Coordinates of C-alpha atoms and ligand atoms in Angstrom, one line a residue:
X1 CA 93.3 138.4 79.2
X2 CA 91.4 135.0 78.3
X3 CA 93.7 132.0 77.2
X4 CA 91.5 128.9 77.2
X5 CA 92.0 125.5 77.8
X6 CA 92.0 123.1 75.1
X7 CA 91.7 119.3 75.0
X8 CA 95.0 117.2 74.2
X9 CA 92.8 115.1 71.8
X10 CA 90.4 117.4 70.1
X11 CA 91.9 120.8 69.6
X12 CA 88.2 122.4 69.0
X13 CA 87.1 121.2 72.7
X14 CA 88.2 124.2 75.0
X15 CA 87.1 125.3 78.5
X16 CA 87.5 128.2 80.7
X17 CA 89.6 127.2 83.8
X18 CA 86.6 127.3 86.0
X19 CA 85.4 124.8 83.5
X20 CA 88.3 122.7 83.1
X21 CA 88.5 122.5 87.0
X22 CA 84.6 121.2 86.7
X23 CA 84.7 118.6 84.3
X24 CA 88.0 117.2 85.7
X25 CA 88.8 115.7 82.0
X26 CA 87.8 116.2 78.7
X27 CA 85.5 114.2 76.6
X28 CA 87.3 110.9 75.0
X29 CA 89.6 110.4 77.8
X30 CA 91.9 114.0 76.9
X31 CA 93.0 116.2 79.4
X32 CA 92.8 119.8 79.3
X33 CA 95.6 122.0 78.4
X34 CA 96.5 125.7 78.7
X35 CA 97.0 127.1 75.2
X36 CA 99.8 129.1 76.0
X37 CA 101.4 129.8 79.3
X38 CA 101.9 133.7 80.6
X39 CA 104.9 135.4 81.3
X40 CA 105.2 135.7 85.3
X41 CA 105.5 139.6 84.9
X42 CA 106.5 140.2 88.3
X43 CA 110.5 141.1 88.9
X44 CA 112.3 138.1 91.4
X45 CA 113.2 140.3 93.6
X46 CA 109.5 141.2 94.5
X47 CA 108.6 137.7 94.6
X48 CA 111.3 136.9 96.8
X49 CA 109.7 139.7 99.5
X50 CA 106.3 137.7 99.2
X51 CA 104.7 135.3 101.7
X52 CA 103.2 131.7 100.0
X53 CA 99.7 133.1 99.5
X54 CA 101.1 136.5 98.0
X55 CA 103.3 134.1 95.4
X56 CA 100.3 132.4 95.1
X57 CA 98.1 134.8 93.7
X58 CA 100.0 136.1 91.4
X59 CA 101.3 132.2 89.7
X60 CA 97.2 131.4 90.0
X61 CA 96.1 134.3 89.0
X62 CA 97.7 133.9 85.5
X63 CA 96.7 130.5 85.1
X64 CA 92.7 130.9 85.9
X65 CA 92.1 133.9 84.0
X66 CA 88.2 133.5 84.7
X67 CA 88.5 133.5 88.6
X68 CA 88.2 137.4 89.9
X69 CA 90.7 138.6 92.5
X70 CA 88.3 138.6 94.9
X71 CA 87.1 134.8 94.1
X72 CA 91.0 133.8 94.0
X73 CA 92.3 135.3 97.1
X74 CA 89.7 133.8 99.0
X75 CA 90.3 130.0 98.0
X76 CA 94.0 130.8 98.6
X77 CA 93.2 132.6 102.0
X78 CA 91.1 129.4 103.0
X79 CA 93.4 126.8 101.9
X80 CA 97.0 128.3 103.4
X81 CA 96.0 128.7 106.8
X82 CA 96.7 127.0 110.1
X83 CA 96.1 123.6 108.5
X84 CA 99.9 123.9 107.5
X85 CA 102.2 123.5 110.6
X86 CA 104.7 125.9 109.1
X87 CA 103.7 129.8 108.4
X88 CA 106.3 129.2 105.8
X89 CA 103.6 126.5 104.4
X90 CA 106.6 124.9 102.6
X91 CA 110.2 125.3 103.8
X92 CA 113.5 125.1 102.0
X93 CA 116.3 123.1 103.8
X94 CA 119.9 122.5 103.1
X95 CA 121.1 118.5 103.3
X96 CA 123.6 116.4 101.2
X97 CA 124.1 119.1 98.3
X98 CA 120.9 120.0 97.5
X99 CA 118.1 122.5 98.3
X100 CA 115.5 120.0 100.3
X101 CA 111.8 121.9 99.4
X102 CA 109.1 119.9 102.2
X103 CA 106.2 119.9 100.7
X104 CA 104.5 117.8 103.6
X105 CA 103.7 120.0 106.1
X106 CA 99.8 120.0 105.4
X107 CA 97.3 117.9 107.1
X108 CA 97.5 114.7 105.7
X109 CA 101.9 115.0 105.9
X110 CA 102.6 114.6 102.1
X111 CA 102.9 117.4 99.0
X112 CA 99.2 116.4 97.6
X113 CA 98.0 118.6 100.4
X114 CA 99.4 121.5 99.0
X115 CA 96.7 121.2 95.9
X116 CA 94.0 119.5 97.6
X117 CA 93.9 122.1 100.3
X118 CA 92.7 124.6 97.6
X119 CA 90.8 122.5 95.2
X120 CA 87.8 121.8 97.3
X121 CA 88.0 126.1 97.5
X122 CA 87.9 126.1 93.7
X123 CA 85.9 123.7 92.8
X124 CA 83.1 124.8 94.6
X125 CA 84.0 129.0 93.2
X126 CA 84.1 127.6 90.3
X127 CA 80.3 125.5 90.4
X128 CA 78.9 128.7 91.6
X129 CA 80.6 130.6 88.4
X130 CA 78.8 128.0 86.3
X131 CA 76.1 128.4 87.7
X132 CA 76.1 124.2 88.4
X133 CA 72.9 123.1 90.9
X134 CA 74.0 119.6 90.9
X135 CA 75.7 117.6 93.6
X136 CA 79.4 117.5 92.6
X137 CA 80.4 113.8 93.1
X138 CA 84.5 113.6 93.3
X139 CA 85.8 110.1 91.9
X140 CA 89.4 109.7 92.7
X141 CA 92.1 106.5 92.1
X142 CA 95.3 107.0 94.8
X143 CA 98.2 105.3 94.8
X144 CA 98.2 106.3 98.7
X145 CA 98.4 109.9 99.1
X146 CA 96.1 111.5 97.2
X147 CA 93.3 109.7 98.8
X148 CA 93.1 111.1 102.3
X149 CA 94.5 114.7 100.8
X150 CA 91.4 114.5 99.0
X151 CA 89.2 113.3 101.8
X152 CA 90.4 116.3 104.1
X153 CA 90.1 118.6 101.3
X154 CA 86.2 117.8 100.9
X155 CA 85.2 116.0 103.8
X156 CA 81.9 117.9 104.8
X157 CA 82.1 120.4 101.7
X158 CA 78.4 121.1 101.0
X159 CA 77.0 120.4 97.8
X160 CA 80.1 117.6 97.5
X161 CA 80.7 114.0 97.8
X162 CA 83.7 112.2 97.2
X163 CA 84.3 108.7 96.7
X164 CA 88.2 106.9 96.8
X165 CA 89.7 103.9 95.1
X166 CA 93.3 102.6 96.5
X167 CA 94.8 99.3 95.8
X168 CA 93.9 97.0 98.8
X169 CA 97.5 95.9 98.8
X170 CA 99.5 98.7 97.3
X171 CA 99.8 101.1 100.2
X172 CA 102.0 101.4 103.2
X173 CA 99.7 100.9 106.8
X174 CA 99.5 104.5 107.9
X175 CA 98.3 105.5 104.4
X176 CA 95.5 102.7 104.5
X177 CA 94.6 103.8 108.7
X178 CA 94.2 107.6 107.0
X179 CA 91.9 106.9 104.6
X180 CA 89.7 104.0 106.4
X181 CA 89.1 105.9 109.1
X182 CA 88.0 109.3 107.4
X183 CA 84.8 110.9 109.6
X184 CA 83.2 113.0 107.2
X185 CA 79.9 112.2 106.0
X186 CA 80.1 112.8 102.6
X187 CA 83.0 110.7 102.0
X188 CA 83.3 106.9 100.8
X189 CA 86.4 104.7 100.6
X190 CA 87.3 101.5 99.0
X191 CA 90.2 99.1 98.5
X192 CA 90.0 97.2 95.1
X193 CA 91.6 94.1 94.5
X194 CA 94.3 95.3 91.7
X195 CA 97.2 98.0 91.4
X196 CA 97.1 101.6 90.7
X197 CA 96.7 101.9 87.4
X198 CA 93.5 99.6 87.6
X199 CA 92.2 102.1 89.8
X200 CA 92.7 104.9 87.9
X201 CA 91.4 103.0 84.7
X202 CA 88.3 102.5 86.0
X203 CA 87.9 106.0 87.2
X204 CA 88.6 107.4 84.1
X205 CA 86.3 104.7 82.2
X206 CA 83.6 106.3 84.2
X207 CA 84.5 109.5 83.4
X208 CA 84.3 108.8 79.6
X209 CA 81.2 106.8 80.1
X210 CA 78.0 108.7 78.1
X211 CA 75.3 107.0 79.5
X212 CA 76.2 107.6 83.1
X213 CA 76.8 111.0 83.2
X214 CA 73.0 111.2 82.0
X215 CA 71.9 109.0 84.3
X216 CA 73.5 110.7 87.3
X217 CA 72.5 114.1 85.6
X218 CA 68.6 112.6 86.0
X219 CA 69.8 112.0 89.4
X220 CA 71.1 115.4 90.0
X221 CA 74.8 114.5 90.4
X222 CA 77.8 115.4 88.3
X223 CA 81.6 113.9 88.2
X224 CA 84.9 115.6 88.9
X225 CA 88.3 114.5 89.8
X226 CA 90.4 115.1 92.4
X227 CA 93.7 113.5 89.9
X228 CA 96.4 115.2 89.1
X229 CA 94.6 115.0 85.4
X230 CA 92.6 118.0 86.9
X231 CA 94.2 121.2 85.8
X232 CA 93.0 122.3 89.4
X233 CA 95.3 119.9 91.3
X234 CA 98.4 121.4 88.4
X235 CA 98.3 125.3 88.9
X236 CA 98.4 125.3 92.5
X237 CA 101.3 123.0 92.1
X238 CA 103.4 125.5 90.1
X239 CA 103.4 127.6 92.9
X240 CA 106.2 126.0 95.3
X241 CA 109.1 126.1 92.9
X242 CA 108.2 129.8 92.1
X243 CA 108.1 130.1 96.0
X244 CA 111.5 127.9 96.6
X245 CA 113.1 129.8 94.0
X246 CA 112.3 133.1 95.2
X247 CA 113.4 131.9 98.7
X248 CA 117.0 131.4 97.2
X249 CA 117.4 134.7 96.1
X250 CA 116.4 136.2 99.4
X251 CA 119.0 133.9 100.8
X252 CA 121.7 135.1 99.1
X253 CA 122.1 132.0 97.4
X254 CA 121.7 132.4 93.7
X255 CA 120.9 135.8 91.8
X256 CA 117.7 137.0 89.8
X257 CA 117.9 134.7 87.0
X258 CA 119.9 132.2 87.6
X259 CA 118.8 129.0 86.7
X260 CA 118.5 126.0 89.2
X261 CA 117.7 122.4 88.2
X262 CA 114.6 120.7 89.8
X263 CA 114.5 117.1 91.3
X264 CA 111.0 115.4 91.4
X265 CA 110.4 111.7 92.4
X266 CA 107.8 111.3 90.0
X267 CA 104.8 108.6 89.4
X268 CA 101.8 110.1 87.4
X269 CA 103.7 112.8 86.5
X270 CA 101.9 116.0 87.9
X271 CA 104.5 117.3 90.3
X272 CA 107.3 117.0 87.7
X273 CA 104.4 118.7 84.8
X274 CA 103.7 121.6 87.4
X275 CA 107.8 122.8 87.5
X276 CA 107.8 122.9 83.6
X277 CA 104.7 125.0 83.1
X278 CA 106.5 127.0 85.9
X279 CA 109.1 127.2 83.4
X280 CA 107.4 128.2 80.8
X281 CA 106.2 131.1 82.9
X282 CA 109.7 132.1 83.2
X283 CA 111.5 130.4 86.1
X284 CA 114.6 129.8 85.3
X285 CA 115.1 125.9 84.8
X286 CA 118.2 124.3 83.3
X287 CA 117.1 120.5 84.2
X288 CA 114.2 118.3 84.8
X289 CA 115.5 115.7 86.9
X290 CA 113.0 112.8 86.5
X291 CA 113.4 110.0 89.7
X292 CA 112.0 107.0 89.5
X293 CA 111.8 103.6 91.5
X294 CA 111.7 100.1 89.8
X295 CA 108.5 101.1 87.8
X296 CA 110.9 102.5 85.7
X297 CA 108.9 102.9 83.0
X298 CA 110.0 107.2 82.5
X299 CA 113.1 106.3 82.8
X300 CA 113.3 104.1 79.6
X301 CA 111.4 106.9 78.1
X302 CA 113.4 109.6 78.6
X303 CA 116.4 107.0 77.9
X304 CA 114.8 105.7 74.0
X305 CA 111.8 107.9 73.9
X306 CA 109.3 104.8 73.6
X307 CA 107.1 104.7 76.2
X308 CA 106.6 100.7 77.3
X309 CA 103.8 99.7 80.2
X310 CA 104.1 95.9 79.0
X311 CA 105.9 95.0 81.9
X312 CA 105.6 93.5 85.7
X313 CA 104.4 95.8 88.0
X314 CA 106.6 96.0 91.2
X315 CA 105.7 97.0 94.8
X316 CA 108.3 98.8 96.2
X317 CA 109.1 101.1 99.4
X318 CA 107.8 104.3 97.4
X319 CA 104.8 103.2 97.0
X320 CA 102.8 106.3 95.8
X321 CA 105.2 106.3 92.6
X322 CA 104.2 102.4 92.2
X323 CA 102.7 104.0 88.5
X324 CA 103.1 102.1 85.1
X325 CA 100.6 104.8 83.0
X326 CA 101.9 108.6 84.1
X327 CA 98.7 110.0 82.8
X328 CA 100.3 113.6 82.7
X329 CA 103.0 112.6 80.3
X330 CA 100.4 113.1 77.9
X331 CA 100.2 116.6 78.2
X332 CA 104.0 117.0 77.8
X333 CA 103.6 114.9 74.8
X334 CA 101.0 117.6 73.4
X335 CA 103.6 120.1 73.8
X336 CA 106.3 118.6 72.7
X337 CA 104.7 117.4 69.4
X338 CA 103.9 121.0 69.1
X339 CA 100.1 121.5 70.7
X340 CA 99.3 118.9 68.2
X341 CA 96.0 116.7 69.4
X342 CA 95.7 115.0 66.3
X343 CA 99.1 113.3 66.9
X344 CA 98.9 112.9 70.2
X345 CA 95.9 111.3 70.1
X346 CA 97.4 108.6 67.8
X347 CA 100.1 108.0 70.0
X348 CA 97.7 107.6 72.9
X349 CA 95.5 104.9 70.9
X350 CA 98.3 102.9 70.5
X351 CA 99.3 103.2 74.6
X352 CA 95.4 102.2 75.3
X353 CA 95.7 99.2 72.2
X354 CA 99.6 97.7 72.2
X355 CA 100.5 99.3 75.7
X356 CA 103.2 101.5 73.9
X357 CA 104.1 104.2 71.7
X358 CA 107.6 105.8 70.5
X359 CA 107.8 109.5 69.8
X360 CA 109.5 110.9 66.4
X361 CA 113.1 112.6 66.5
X362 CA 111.8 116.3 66.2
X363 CA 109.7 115.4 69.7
X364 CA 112.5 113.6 71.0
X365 CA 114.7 116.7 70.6
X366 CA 112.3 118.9 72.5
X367 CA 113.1 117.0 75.2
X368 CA 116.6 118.4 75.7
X369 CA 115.9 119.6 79.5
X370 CA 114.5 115.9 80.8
X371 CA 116.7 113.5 82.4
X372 CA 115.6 110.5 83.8
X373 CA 116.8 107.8 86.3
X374 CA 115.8 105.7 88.6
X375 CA 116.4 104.0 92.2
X376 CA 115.9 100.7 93.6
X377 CA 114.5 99.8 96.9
X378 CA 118.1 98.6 98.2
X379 CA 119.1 102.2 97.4
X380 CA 116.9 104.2 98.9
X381 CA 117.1 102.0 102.2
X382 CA 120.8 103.1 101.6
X383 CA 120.2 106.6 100.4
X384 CA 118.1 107.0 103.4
X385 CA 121.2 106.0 106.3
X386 CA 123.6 107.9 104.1
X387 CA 121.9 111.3 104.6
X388 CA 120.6 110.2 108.1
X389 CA 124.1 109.6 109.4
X390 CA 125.8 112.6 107.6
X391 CA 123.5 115.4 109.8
X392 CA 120.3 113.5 111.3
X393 CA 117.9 114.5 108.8
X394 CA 115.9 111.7 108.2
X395 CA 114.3 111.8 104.5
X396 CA 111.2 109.1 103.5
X397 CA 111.4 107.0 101.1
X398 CA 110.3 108.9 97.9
X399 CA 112.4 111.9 98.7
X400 CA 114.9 109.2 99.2
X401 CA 114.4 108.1 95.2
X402 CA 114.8 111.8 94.3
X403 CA 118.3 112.2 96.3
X404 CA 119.6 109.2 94.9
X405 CA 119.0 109.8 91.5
X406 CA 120.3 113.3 92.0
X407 CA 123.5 111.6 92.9
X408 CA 123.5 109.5 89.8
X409 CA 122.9 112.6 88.0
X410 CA 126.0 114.3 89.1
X411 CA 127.9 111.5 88.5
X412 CA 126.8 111.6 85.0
X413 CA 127.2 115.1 84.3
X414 CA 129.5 117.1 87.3
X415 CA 126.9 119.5 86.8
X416 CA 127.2 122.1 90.0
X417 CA 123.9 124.3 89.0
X418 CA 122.2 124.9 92.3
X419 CA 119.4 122.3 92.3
X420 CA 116.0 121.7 94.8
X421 CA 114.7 118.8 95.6
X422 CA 110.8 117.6 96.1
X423 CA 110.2 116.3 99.0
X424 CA 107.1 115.1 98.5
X425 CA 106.2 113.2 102.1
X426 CA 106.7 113.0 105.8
X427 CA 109.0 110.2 107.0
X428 CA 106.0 109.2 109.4
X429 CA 103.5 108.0 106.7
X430 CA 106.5 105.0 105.6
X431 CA 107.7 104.5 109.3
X432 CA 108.4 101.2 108.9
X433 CA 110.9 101.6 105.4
X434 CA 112.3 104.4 107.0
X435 CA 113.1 103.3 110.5
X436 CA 114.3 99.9 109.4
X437 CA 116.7 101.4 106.5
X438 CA 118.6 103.2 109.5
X439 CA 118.2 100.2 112.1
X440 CA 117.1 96.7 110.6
X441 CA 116.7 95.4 114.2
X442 CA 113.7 97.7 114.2
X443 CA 111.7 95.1 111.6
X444 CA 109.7 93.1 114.1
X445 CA 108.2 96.1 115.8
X446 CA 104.2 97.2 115.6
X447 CA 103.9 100.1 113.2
X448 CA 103.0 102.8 115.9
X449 CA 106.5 101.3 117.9
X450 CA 108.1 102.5 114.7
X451 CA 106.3 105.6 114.9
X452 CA 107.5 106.4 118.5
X453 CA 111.3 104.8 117.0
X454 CA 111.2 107.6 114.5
X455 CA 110.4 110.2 117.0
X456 CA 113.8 109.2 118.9
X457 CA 115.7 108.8 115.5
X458 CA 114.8 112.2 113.8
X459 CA 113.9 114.3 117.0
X460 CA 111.2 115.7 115.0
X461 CA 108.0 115.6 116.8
X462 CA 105.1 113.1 115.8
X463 CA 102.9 114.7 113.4
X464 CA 99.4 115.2 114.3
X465 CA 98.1 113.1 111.0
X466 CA 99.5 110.5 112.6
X467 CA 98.8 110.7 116.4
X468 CA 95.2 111.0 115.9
X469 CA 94.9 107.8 113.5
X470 CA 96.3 105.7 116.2
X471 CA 93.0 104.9 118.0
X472 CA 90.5 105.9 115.6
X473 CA 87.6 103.6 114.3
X474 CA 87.7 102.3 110.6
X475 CA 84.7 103.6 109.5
X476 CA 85.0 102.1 105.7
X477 CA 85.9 98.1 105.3
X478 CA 84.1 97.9 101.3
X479 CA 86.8 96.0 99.1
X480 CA 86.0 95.7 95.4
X481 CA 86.6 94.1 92.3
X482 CA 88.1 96.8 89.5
X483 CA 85.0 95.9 87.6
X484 CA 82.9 96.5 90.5
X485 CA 83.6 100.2 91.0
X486 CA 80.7 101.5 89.2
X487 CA 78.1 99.3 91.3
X488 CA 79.8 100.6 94.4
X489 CA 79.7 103.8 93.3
X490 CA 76.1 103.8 92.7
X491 CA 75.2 102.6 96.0
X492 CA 77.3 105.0 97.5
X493 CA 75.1 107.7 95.9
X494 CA 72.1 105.9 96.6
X495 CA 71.0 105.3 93.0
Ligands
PLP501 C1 101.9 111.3 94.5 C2 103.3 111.2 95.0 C3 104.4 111.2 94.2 C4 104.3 111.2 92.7 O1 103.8 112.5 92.2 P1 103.2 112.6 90.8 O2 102.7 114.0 90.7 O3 102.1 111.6 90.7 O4 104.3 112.3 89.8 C5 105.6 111.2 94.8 N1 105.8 111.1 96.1 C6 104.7 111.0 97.0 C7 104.9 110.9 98.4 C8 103.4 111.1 96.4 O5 102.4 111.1 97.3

């Protein structure tokens, strides 16, 4: 079976997925885009006698019809190992209603590990498929996470460099000590003076830039992306809820077929993308659950179906879904105008000329299984003492968004489907939030104090990510302009 990836602004660009993993994104700034999704022909019940890497062979398996067995099972053999603290890899746990899925329990202590652990592994299959003798230069924007998930993913990868752009000021102080203090050699990182989606502007403005992919070519150097707009970082992500599902039926808790809702705190819209092409696989989803902080910018989609980044930009305590351009919407969009690149490509001209777009009634309507809300800071400070002081589990402060807003939801609706939760980071990486939402007396404290206060606070043990960052050297002080990232860039390379 071959299905091919097509581009969600040209429909006559396609790619294998070992290509589409390669080039990162297509040509004029489209992303690539399974042309249909395959059943998952495997019964629940087997699934749910699986281990992580046997569920995720046969998810990945479907989605990268190029990779051979032998090819896939290694990059999933190398990426699920001990790196993960947990044989489980990610657990299922019961708190305040809902099933809590901890995706965190990877190296860097948040869920991008769970795709950036195998990327690097297909990324570099995939070169040698193509037969590709070029370096493979990885350019990646972070709102936080993403960053050092990507750094540990590729950090001495031969044949790889990588190179990561985080707003200077947009990130909590453990996420900043991660990434500024990455060893490996091949690795560069830079703070730029300007949010998120500068960041990822100017990485994808390279991306689309002609004349410098022939120039690096000449230098024997090719792009990729480490973003969730790589359909490398979206198929491993699939994975978890088939997993977390699976694990509910060997529970006991739901039968075969029973559908479940999914919660996601969402910002570029990846993790939330990944659970509906689950869906479309054939796990059994009744709602979307789309949670937000004050960038509410999905909500108000989902709410009036036009999509609106003219608005302030707002720091908050989640700050890795600090996001006014969700760059994955736009392959929902595709869909749901009916794999249509012509019209979706109109609609995104008028995001990148007037900063908004609105969707027609038919699209709207395919919408049905989306709903979206959102949390404020004050709330998930709240959110976050609620569930602490009901049984001592102590979320952060994105998971925090996701509970709240799956409160809000029942309110709306009294639905009582079984529903799971992402939890998409460690407590530890947003000690400060955390600790001070349960004890505001805590505020004047250093951030490693606050590390030790959680220890006491959550009795879970400090995480590793974090012990060994609390003495290490920074070894990368660069800050940028956002129209300086291509110079930098450059000289990272040597060119
Ligand atoms: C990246 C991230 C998100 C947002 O995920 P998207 O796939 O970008 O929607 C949420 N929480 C945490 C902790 C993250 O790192």
């Amino acid at each position: 079976m071959s299905f091919l990836y097509r581009s969600t602004r040209n429909e006559n660009e396609t790619a294998t997925a070992s290509e589409a993993i390669l080039k990162g994104l297509a040509e004029e700034g489209g992303l690539f885009v399974p042309d249909e999704i395959p059943e998952l022909d495997v019964p629940f019940e087997e699934l749910a006698e699986m281990d992580y890497k046997e569920i995720a062979f046969e998810v990945m398996s479907r989605m990268l019809t190029d990779f051979t067995e032998e090819e896939l099972r290694a990059c999933i053999n190398g990426a699920y190992d001990e790196k993960f603290d947990t044989e489980l890899i990610a657990p299922v746990k019961y708190h305040h209603g809902a099933y809590i899925l901890e995706l965190f329990h990877g190296k860097t202590i948040a869920f991008k590990d769970m795709a950036l652990s195998i990327l690097p592994y297909l990324l570099t299959t995939a070169a040698k498929k193509n037969n590709i003798d070029k370096e493979i230069v990885i350019l990646t924007a972070t709102s936080g996470d993403t960053g050092k998930a990507a750094l540990a993913g590729f950090a001495d990868v031969p044949g790889t460099k990588i190179a990561v752009f985080y707003p200077k000021n947009g990130v909590s102080p453990i996420q900043e000590k991660q990434m500024v203090t990455e060893k490996g050699k091949n690795t560069f990182v830079a703070g730029i003076t300007g949010n998120f989606d500068d960041a990822q502007t100017g990485v994808k403005k390279m991306f689309s830039d002609k004349a410098l992919a022939e120039y690096l070519d000449e230098k024997g150097f090719q792009f990729s992306s480490a973003n969730s707009i790589n359909i490398g970082r979206l198929v491993p992500q699939m994975v978890y809820y088939v997993y977390a599902y699976t694990r509910l039926i060997a529970a006991g808790t739901i039968a075969a077929g029973d559908k479940i809702n999914v919660v996601v705190p969402t910002g570029n819209f990846g993790n939330i993308l990944a659970a509906y092409y689950a869906s479309q696989m054939g796990l059994p989803v009744n709602k979307f659950i789309c949670a937000s902080n004050d960038n509410k910018v999905l909500y108000d989609f989902f709410t009036t179906g036009e999509y609106d980044r003219n608005r302030e930009f707002i720091l908050t305590s989640s700050p890795s879904m600090d996001i006014l351009i969700s760059s994955n919407l736009e392959r929902l969009i595709y869909r749901i105008a009916g794999n249509d690149a012509e019209k979706n490509s109109e609609l995104m001209k008028s995001l990148n000329e007037t900063g908004k777009y609105e969707i027609t009634d038919e699209m709207k309507k395919n919408l049905y299984q989306f709903y979206g809300n959102f949390a404020t800071s004050d709330e998930v400070s709240s959110t976050i003492r609620t569930v602490y002081e009901e049984d001592g589990y102590v979320l952060d402060t994105h998971t925090a968004v996701a509970v709240n807003v799956y409160d809000k939801y029942k309110a709306d609706t009294e639905d009582t489907t079984p529903t799971i939760i992402a939890s998409t980071a460690s407590p530890y990486k947003f000690a400060r939030s955390v600790v001070t939402a349960i004890d505001p007396k805590l505020d004047s404290e250093g951030d490693f104090d606050l590390v030790d206060a959680l220890e006491d606070i959550s009795k879970v043990k400090v995480p590793q990510a974090v012990e060994e960052i609390r003495t290490a050297p920074i070894v990368h002080d660069t800050v940028c302009d956002k129209d300086e990232m291509e110079a930098v860039v450059k000289r990272f390379l040597g060119i």
